Short mmCIF file of C-alpha atoms and ligand atoms in Angstrom, two decimals:
data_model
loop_
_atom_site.label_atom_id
_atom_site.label_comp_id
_atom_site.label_asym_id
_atom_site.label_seq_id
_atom_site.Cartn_x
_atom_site.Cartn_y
_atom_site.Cartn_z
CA UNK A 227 -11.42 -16.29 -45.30
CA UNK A 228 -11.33 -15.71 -41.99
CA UNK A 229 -8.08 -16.06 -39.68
CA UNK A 230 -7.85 -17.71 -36.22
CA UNK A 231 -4.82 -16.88 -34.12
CA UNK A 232 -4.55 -19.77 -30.96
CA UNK A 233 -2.00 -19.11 -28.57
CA UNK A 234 0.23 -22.39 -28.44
CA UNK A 235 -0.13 -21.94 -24.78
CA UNK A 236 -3.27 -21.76 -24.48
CA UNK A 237 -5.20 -24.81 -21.55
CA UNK A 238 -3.66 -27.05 -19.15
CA UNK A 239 -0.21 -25.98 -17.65
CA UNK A 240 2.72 -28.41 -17.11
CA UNK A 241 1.38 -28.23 -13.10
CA UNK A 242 -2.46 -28.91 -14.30
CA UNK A 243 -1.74 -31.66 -16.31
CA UNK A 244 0.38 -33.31 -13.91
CA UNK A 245 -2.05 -33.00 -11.17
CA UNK A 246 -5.03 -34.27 -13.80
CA UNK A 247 -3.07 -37.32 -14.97
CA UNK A 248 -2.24 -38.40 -11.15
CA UNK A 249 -6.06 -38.39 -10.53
CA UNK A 250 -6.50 -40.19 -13.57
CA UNK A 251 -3.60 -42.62 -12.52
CA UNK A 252 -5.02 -43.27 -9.32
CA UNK A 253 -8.60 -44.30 -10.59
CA UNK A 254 -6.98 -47.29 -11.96
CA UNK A 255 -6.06 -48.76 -9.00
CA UNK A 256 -9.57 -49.55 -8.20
CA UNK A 257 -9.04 -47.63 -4.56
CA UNK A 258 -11.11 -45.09 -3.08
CA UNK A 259 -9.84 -41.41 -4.32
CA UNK A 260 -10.85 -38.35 -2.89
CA UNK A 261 -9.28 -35.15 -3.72
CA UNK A 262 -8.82 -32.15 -1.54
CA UNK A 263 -11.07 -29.47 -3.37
CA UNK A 264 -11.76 -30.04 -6.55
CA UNK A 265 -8.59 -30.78 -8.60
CA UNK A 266 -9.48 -27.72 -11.32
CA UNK A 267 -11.25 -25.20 -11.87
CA UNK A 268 -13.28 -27.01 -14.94
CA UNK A 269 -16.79 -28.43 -14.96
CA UNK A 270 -16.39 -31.02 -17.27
CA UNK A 271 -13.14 -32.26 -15.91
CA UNK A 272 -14.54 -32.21 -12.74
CA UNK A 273 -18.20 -34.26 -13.51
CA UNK A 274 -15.99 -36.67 -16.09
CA UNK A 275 -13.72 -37.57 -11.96
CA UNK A 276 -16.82 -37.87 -10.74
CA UNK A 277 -18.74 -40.17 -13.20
CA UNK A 278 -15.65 -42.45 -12.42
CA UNK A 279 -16.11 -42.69 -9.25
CA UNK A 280 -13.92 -39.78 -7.44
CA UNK A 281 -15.23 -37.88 -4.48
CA UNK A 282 -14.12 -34.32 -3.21
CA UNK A 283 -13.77 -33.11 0.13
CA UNK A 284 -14.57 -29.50 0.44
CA UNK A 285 -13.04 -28.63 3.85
CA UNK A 286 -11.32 -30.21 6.95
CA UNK A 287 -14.47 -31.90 8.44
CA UNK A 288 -14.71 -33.95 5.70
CA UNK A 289 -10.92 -35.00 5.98
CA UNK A 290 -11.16 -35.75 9.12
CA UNK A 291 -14.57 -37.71 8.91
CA UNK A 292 -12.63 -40.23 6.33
CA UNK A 293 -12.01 -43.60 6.92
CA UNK A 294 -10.15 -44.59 4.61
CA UNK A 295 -9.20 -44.00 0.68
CA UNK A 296 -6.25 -42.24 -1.25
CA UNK A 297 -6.29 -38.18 -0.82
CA UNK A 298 -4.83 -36.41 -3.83
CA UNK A 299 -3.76 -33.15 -3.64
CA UNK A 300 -4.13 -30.39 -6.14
CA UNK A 301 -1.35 -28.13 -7.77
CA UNK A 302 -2.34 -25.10 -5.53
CA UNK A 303 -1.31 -27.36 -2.72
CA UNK A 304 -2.79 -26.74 0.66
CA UNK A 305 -2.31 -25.28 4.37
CA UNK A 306 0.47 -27.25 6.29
CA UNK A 307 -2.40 -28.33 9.04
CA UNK A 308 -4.10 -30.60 6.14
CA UNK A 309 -0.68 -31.68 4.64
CA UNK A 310 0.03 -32.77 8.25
CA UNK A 311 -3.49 -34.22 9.04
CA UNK A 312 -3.73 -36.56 5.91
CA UNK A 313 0.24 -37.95 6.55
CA UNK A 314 -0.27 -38.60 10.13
CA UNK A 315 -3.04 -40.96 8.81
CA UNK A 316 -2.46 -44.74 8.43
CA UNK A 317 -5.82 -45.49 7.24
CA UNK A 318 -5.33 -42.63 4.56
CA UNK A 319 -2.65 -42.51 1.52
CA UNK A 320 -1.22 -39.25 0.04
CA UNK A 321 -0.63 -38.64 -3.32
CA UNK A 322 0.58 -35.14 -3.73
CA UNK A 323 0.13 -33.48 -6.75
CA UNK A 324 0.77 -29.91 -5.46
CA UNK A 325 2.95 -28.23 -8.48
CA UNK A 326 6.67 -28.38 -7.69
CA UNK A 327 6.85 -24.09 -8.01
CA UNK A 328 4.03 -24.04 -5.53
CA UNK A 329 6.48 -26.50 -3.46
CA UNK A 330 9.44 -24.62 -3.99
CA UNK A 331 7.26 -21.22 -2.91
CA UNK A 332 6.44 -23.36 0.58
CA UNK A 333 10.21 -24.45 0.89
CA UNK A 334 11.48 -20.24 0.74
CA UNK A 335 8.18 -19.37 3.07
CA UNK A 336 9.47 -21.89 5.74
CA UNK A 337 13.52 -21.46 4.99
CA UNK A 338 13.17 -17.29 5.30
CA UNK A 339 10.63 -17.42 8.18
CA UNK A 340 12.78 -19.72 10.27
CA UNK A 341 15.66 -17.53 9.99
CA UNK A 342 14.05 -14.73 11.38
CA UNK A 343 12.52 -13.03 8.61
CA UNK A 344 8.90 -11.72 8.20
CA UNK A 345 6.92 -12.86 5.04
CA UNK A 346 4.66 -10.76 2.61
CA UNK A 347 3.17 -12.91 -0.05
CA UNK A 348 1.76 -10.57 -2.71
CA UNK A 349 -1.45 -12.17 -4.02
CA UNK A 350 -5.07 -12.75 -3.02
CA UNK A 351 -5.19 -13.32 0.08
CA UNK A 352 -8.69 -15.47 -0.43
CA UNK A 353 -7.32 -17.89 -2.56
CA UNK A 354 -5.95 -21.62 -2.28
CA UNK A 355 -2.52 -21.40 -3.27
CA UNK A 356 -1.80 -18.04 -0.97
CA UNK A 357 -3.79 -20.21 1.59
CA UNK A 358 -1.00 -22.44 1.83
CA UNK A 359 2.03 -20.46 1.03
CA UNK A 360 0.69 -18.31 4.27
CA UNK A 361 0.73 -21.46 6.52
CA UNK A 362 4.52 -22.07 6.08
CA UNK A 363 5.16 -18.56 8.16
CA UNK A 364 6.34 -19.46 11.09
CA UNK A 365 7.36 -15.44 11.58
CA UNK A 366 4.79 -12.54 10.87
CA UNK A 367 3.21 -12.78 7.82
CA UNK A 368 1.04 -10.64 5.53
CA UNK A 369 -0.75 -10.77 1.96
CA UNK A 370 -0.88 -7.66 0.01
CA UNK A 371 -2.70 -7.70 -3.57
CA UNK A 372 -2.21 -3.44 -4.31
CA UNK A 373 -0.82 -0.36 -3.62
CA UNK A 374 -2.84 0.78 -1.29
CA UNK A 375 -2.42 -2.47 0.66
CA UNK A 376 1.70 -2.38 0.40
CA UNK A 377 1.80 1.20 1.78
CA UNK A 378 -0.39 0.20 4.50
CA UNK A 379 1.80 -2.85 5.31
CA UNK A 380 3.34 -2.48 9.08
CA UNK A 381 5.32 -5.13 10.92
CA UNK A 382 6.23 -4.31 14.69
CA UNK A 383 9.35 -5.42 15.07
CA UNK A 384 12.37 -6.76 12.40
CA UNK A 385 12.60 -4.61 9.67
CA UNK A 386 13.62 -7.67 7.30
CA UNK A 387 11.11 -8.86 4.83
CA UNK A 388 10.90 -11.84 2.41
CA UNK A 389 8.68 -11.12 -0.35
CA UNK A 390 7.56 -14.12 -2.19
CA UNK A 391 4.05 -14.00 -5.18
CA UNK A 392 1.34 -15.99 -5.91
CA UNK A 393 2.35 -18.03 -9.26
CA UNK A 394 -0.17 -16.98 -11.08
CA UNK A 395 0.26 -12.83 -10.11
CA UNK A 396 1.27 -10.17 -12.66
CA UNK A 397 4.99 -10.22 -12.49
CA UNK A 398 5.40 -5.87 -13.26
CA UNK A 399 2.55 -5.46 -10.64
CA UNK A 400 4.58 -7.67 -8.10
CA UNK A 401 7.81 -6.07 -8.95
CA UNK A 402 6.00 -2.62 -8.04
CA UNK A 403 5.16 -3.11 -4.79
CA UNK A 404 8.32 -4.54 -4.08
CA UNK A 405 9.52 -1.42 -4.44
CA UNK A 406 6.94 0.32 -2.67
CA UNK A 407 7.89 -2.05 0.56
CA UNK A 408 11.37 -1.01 -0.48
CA UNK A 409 10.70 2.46 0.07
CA UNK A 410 9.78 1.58 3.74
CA UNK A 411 12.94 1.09 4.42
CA UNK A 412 11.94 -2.79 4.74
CA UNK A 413 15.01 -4.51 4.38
CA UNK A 414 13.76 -6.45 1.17
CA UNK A 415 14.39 -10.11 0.11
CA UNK A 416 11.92 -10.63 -2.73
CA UNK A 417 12.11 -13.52 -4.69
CA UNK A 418 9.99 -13.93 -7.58
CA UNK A 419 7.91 -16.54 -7.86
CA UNK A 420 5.36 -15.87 -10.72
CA UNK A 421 5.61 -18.47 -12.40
CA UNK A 422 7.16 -18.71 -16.21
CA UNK A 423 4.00 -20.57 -17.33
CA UNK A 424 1.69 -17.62 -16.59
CA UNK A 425 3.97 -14.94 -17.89
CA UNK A 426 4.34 -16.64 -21.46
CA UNK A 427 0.83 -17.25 -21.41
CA UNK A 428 -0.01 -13.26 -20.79
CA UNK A 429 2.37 -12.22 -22.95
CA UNK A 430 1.26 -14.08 -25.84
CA UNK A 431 -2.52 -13.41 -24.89
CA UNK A 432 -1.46 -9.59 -24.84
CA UNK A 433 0.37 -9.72 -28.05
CA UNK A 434 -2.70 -12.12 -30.01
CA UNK A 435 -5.19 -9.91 -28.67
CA UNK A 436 -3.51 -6.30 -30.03
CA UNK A 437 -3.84 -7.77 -33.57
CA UNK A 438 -7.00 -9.69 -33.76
CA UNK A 439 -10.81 -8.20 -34.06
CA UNK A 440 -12.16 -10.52 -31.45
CA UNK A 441 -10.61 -12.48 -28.75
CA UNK A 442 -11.68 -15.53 -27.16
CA UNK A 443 -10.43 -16.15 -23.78
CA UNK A 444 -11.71 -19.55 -22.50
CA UNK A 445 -11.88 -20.84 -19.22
CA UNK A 446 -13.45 -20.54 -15.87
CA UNK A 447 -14.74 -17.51 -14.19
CA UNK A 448 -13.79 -19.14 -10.91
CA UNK A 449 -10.28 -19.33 -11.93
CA UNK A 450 -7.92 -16.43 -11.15
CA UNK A 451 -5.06 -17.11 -13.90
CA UNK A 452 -8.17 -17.03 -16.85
CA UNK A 453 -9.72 -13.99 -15.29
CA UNK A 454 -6.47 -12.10 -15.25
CA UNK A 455 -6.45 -13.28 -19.26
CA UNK A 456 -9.59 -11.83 -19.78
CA UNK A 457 -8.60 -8.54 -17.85
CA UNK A 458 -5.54 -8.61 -20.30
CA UNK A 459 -6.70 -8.99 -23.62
CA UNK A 460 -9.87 -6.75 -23.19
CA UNK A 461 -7.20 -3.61 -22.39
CA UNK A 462 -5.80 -4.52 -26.02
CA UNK A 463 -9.27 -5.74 -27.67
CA UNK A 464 -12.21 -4.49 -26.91
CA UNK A 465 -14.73 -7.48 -28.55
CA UNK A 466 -13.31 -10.15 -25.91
CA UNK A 467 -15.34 -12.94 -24.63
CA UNK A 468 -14.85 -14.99 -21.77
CA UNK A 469 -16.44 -18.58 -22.57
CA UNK A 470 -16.29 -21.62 -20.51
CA UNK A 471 -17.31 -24.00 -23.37
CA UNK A 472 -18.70 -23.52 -26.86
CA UNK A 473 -21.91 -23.31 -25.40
CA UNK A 474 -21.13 -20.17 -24.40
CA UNK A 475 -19.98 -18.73 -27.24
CA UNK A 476 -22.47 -16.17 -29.23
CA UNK A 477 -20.25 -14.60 -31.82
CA UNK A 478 -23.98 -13.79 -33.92
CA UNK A 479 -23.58 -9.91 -33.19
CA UNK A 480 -20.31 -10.12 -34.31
CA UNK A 481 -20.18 -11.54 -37.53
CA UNK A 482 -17.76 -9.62 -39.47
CA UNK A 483 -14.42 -10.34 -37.49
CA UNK A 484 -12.19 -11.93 -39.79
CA UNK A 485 -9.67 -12.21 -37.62
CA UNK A 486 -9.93 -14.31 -34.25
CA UNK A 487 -7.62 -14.89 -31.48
CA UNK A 488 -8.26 -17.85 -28.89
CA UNK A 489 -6.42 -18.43 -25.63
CA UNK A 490 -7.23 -20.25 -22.89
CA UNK A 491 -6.44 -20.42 -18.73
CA UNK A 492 -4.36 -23.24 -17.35
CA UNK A 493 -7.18 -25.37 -16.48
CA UNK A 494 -8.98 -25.66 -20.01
CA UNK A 495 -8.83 -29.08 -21.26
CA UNK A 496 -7.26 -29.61 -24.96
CA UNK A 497 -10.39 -30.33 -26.75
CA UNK A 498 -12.00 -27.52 -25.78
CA UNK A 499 -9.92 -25.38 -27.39
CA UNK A 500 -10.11 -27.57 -30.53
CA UNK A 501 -13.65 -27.41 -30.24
CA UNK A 502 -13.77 -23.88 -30.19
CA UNK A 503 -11.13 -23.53 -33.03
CA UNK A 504 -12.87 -25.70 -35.31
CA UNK A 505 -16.19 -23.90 -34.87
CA UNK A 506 -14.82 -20.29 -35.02
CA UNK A 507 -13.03 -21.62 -38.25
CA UNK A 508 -16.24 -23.43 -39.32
CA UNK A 509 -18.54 -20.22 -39.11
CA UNK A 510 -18.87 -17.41 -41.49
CA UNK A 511 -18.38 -13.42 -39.69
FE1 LIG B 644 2.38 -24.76 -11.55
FE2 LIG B 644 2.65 -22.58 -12.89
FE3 LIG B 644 0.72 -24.18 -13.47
S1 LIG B 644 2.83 -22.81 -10.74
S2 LIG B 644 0.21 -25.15 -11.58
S3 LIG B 644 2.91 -24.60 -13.72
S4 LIG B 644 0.60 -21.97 -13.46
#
């Protein structure tokens, strides 16, 4: 008999789901919805808005090429320009769906910047969320993802520094180049915002994955909090898979696991995971 471990917090986070449900809210209105980048990173999620009717805008030309409709924004939130753009447009309704810890992450950025301080946000520097959180600097501000890039970090003038993270970064990593900052002799303010719902998920992908024989981590490749799962539970089990949906599961090679753990990133639909379950439990390793 073969033993499945899920992680109960495994797929959408409390900021995913809130985000998906406005969208979903919205289409019954019967208005025109657009949202600003696609609202997760999940295919089917994604073509199931779509088949109902809502659009996406990939950048600021098509923003600003609308005539009209509701613009929802996703739980990464967005650059201050586009927050600004869409409000200062009559024709145009905002519905804001950024996550409130993304929010509050905007809120310290422009609180600490105004009063004089310069801003590192440790993440990636390419993504979304850091996107945003960057335009709220109204001081100098850098992004720093490693080591290497936090003993490299200069500013030229005021030696005090608000530290803030991507929600979704490794909270040991972050606090370790605080401290290399702090060893600058930065005057450091760091304030950490990884959020809670990305360190219980690790931790309980981390501790699943040291006492399974295979671990399934689904979820998208494009998606930074599922890649960091992966990265995770393959330094603990070797025989992980990163899936998107059962499709791409091929477990054949590996049939005599008996036990399996399954977790999931923050934008992985429910019945997905179900789906996955009940096949895993269905097939004989
Ligand atoms: Fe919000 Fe945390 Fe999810 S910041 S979007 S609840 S990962």
């Amino acid at each position: 008999m073969k033993e499945i471990i899920t992680a109960g917090s495994a797929g959408f986070c409390f900021g995913v789901e809130r985000a998906v449900n406005k969208v979903y809210e919205e289409i019954e209105t019967g208005e025109e919805i657009y949202t600003y980048g696609e609202i997760i990173h999940n295919e089917l999620v994604v073509d199931d808005l779509k088949k109902k009717g809502v659009r996406v805008l990939k950048n600021k030309e098509d923003l600003e090429a609308l005539q009209k409709g509701t613009v929802i924004i996703r739980s990464h939130g967005v650059p201050r320009e586009i927050y600004e753009l869409i409000s200062s447009r009559p024709e145009l309704r905002l519905v804001d769906a950024t996550c409130p810890f993304v929010s509050k992450i905007h809120d310290i950025v422009r609180e600490q910047s105004a009063s004089g301080r310069n801003i590192v946000v440790i993440g990636d520097a390419a993504h979304p969320e850091v996107e945003g959180i960057v335009s709220y600097a109204t001081t100098g501000v850098k992004v720093i993802k490693d080591e290497k890039e936090a003993s490299e970090c200069e500013f030229d003038e005021h030696r005090e520094v608000c530290v803030v993270a991507q929600t979704t970064f490794n909270l040991a990593k972050f606090q370790k180049l605080v401290e290399i900052l702090r060893k600058k002799s930065y005057s450091i303010y760091d304030v950490n915002t990884v959020c809670s719902a990305t360190r219980i998920r690790q931790e309980e992908a981390r501790s699943i994955a040291s006492k399974v024989d295979a671990m399934i981590v689904i979820g998208s490749r494009k998606s930074s909090n599922t890649g960091k799962l992966y990265d995770i539970c393959r330094e603990c089990c070797a025989e992980t898979y990163l899936i998107q949906t059962l499709d791409d599961l091929n477990l054949e090679e590996a049939k005599s696991f008996s036990c399996v753990g399954i977790t999931a990133g923050a934008s992985t639909p429910k019945f997905i995971i179900e789906e996955v379950q009940n096949y895993v439990r269905g097939t004989e390793f």
